[in-house]
Tab-separated table of C-alpha atoms in Angstrom:
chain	number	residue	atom	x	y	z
A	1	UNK	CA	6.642	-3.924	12.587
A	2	UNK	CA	3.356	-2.666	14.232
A	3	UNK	CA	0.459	-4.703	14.713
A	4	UNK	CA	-2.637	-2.842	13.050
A	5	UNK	CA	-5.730	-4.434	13.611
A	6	UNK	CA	-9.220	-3.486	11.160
A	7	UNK	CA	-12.614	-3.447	11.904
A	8	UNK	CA	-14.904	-4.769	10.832
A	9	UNK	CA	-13.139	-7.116	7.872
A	10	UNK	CA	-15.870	-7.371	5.739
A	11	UNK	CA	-19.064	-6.128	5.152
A	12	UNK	CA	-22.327	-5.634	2.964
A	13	UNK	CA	-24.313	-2.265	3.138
A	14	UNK	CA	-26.914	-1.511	1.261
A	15	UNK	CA	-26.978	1.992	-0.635
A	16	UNK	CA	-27.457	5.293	0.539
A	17	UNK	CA	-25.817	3.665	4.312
A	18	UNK	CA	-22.953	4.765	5.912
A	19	UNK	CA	-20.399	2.770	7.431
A	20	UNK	CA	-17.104	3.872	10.040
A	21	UNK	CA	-14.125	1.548	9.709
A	22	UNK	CA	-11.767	1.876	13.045
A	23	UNK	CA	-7.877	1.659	12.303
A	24	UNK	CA	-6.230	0.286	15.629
A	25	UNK	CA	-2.218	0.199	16.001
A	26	UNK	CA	-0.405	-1.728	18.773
A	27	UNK	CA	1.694	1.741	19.663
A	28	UNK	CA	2.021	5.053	18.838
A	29	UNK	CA	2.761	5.916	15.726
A	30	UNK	CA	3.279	9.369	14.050
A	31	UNK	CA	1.527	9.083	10.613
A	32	UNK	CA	-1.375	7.271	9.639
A	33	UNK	CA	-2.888	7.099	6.006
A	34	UNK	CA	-5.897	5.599	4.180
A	35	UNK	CA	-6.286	4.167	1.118
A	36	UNK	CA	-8.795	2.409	-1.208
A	37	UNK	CA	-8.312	-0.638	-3.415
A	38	UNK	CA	-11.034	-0.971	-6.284
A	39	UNK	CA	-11.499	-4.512	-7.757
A	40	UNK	CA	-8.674	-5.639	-9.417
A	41	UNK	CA	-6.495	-1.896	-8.942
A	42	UNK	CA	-3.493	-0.762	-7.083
A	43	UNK	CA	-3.995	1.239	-3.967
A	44	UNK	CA	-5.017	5.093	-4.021
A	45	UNK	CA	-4.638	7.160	-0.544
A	46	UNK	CA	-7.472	8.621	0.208
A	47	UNK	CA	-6.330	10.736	3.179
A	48	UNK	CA	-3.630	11.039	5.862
A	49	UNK	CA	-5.231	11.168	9.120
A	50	UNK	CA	-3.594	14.003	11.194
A	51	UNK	CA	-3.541	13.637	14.546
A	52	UNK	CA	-5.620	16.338	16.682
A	53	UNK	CA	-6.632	18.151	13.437
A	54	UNK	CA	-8.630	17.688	10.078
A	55	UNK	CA	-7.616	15.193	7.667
A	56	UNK	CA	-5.658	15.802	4.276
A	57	UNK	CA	-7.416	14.432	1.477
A	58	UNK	CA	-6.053	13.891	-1.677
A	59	UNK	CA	-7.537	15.243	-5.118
A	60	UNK	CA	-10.835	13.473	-5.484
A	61	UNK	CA	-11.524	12.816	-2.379
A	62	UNK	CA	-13.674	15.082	0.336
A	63	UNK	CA	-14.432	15.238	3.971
A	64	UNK	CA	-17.795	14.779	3.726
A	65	UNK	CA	-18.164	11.609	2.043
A	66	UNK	CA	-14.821	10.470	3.386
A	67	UNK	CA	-14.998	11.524	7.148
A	68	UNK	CA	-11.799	11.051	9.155
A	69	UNK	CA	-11.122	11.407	13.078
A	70	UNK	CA	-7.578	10.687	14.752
A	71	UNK	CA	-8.237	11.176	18.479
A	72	UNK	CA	-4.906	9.444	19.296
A	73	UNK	CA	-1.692	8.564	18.170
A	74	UNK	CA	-2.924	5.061	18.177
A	75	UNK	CA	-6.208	4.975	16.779
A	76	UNK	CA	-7.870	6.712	13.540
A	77	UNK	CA	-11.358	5.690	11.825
A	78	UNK	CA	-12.749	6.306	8.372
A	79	UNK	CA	-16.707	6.953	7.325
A	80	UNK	CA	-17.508	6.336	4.147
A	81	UNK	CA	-21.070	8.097	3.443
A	82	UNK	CA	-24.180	7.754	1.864
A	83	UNK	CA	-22.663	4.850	0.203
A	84	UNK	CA	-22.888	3.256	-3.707
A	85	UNK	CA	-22.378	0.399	-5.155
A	86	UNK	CA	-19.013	2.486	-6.530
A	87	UNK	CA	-17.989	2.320	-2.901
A	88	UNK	CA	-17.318	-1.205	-3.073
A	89	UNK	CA	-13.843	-1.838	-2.365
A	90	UNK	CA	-11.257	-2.828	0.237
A	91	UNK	CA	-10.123	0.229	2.740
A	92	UNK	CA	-6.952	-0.100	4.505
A	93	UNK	CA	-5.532	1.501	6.846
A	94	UNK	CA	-1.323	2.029	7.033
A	95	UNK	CA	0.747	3.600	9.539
A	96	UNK	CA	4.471	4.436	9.278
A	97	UNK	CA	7.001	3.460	11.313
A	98	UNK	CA	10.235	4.756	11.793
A	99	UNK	CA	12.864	1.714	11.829
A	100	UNK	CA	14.712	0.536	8.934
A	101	UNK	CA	13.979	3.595	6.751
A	102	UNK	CA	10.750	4.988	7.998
A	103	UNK	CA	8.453	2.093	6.250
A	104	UNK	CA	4.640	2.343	5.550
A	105	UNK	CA	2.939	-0.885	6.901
A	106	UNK	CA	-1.334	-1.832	6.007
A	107	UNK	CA	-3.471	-3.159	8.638
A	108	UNK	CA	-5.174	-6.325	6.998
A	109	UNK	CA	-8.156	-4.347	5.050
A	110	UNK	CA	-11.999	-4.166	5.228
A	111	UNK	CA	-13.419	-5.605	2.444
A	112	UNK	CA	-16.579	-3.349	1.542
A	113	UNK	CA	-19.492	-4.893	-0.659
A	114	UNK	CA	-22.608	-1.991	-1.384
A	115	UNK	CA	-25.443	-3.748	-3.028
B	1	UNK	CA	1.625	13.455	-12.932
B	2	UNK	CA	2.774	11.015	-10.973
B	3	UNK	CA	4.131	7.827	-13.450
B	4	UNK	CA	4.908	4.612	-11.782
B	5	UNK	CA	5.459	1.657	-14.711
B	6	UNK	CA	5.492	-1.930	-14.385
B	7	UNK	CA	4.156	-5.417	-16.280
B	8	UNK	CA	0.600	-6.192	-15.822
B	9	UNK	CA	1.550	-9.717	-15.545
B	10	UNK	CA	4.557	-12.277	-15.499
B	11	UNK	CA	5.018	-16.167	-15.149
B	12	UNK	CA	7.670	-18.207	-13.887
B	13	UNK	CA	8.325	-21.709	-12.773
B	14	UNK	CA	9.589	-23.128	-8.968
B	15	UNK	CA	12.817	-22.817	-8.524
B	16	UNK	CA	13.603	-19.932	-11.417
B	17	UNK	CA	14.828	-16.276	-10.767
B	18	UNK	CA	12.440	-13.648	-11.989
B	19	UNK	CA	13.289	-9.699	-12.306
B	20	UNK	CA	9.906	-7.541	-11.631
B	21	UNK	CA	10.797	-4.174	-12.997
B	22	UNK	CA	9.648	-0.664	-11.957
B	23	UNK	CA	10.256	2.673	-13.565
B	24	UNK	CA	9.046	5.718	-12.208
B	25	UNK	CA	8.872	9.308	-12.729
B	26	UNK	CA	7.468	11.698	-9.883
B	27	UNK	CA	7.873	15.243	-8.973
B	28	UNK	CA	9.666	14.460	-6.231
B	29	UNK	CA	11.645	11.151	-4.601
B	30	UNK	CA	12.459	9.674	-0.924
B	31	UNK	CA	12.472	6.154	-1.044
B	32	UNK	CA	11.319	3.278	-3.228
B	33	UNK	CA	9.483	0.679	-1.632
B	34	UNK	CA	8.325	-3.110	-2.982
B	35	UNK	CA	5.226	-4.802	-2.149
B	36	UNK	CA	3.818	-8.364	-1.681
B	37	UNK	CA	0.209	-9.026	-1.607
B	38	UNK	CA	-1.871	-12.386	-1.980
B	39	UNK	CA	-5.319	-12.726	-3.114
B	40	UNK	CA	-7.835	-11.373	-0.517
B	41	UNK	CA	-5.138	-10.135	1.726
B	42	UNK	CA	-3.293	-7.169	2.358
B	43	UNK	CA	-0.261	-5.521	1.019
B	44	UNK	CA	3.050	-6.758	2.841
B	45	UNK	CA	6.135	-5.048	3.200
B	46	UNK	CA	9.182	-6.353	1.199
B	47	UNK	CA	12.286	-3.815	0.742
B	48	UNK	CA	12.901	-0.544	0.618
B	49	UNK	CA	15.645	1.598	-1.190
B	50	UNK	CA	16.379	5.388	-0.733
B	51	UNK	CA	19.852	5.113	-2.079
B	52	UNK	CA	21.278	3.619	-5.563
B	53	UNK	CA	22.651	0.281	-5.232
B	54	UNK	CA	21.264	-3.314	-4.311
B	55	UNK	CA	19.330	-4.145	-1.427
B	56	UNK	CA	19.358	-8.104	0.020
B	57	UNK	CA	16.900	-9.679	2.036
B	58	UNK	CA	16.967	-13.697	2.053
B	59	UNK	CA	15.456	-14.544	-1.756
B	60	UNK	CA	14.399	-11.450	-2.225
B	61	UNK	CA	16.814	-8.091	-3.329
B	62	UNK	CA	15.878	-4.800	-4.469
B	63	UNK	CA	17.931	-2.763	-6.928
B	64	UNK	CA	17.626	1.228	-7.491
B	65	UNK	CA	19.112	3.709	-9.897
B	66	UNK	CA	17.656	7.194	-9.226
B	67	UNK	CA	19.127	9.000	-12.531
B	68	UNK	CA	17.161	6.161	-14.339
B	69	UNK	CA	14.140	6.444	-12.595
B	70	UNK	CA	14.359	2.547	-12.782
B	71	UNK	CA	14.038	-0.283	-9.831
B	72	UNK	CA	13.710	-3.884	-9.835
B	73	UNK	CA	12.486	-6.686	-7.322
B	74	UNK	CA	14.758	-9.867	-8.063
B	75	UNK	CA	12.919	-13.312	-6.649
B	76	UNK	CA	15.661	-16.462	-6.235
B	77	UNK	CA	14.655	-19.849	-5.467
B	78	UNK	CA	11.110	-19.429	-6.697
B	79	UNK	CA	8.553	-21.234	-4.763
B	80	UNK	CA	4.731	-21.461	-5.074
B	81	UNK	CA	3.648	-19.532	-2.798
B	82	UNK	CA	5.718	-16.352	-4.285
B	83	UNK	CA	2.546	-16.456	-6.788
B	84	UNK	CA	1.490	-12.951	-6.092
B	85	UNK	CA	0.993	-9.453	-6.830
B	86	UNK	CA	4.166	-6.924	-6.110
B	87	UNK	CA	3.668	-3.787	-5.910
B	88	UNK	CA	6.541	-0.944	-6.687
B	89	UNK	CA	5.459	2.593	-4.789
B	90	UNK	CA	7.290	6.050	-4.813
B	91	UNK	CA	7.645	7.901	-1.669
B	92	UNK	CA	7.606	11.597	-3.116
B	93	UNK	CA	8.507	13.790	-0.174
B	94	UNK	CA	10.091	13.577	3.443
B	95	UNK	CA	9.086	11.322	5.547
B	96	UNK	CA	5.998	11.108	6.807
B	97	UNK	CA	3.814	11.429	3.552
B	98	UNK	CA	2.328	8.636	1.989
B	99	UNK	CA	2.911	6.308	-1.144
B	100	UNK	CA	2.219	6.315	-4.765
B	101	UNK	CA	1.793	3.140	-6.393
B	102	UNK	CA	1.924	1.289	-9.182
B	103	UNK	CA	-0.514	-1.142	-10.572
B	104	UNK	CA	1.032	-3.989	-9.425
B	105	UNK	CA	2.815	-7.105	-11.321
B	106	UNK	CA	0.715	-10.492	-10.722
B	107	UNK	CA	3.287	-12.860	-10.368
B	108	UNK	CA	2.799	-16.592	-11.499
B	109	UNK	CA	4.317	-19.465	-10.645
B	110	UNK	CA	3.954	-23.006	-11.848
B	111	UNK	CA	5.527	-25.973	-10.916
């Protein structure tokens, strides 16, 4: 499997901040996705980061509170805007890789606290 | 909608077998894929099944039956730290679009 790395793991932001996670993969990998995780809830994708073009987002989700870039094939980094205390939540990151059945692995999350 | 069904919660004790069941129904199907994350941390990949049929990996298996919507995660040789959440997710379309998941089974096991 890849190695995905997350920054920052954890953080507090007050409201109305904004805060960019970065997504970081040990090679190149076609597809890369985000999701959320609320307290105590599965995972919901947010948005598959497209490589040299705009994001997809998925119903409920928009570009400009959920800001996307994926310069690379190997790199991809999510905003999360003008942030509430709804916001809270843990963001991860997965990538896809295409051995043993093209599996979806998650970079270890950033835990997100907005007081 | 996308439907993906499976207990809220289970318990089991060391050594046991437990069967983690997952039914699904989506507009679409590639793949089936199980789940394993811990308190705190992040999800971890388990199995994976595209075709009917049992999957084995060490203590773990994974069983699918596409006509019944219906897949299960089978745990042998239960230890402690299996106590867990496991997540069952759909794959709706080719390859290279993203997961839909369930709410997740937390898993508990006593000694």
């Amino acid at each position: 499997s890849a190695v995905i790395s997350q920054k920052p793991s954890r953080d507090i932001c007050q409201r109305g901040t904004s805060l960019t996670i970065q997504c970081q993969v040990d090679s190149q990998v076609t597809m890369m996705f985000w999701y959320r995780q609320q307290p105590g809830q599965s995972l919901t994708l947010i948005a598959t980061a497209n490589q040299g073009s705009e994001a997809t987002y998925e119903s409920g989700f928009v570009i400009d509170k959920f800001p996307i870039s994926r310069p690379n094939l190997t790199f991809s980094t999510l905003t999360v805007s003008n942030m509430s205390p709804e916001d809270s939540s843990i963001y991860l990151c997965s990538v896809e890789m295409h051995r043993g059945g093209d599996t979806q692995y998650f970079g270890p999350g950033t835990r997100l606290t907005v007081l | 909608g996308q439907n993906i069904d499976q207990p809220t919660e289970m318990t089991a004790t060391e050594g046991a077998i437990v069967q983690i069941n997952c039914t699904y129904q989506t507009s679409g199907f590639n793949g089936l894929f199980w789940y394993q994350q811990h308190a705190g941390e992040a999800p971890t990949f388990l199995s994976y099944n595209v075709l009917d049929g049992l999957e084995e990996k060490g203590r773990f298996s994974s069983f699918l039956s596409r006509s019944k919507g219906y897949s299960y995660l089978l745990l042998k040789e239960l230890q402690m730290k299996d106590s867990a959440s496991y997540l069952c997710a759909v794959r709706l379309n080719q390859a290279g679009t993203a997961l839909i998941f369930g709410k997740g089974t937390t898993l508990s096991v006593s000694s």
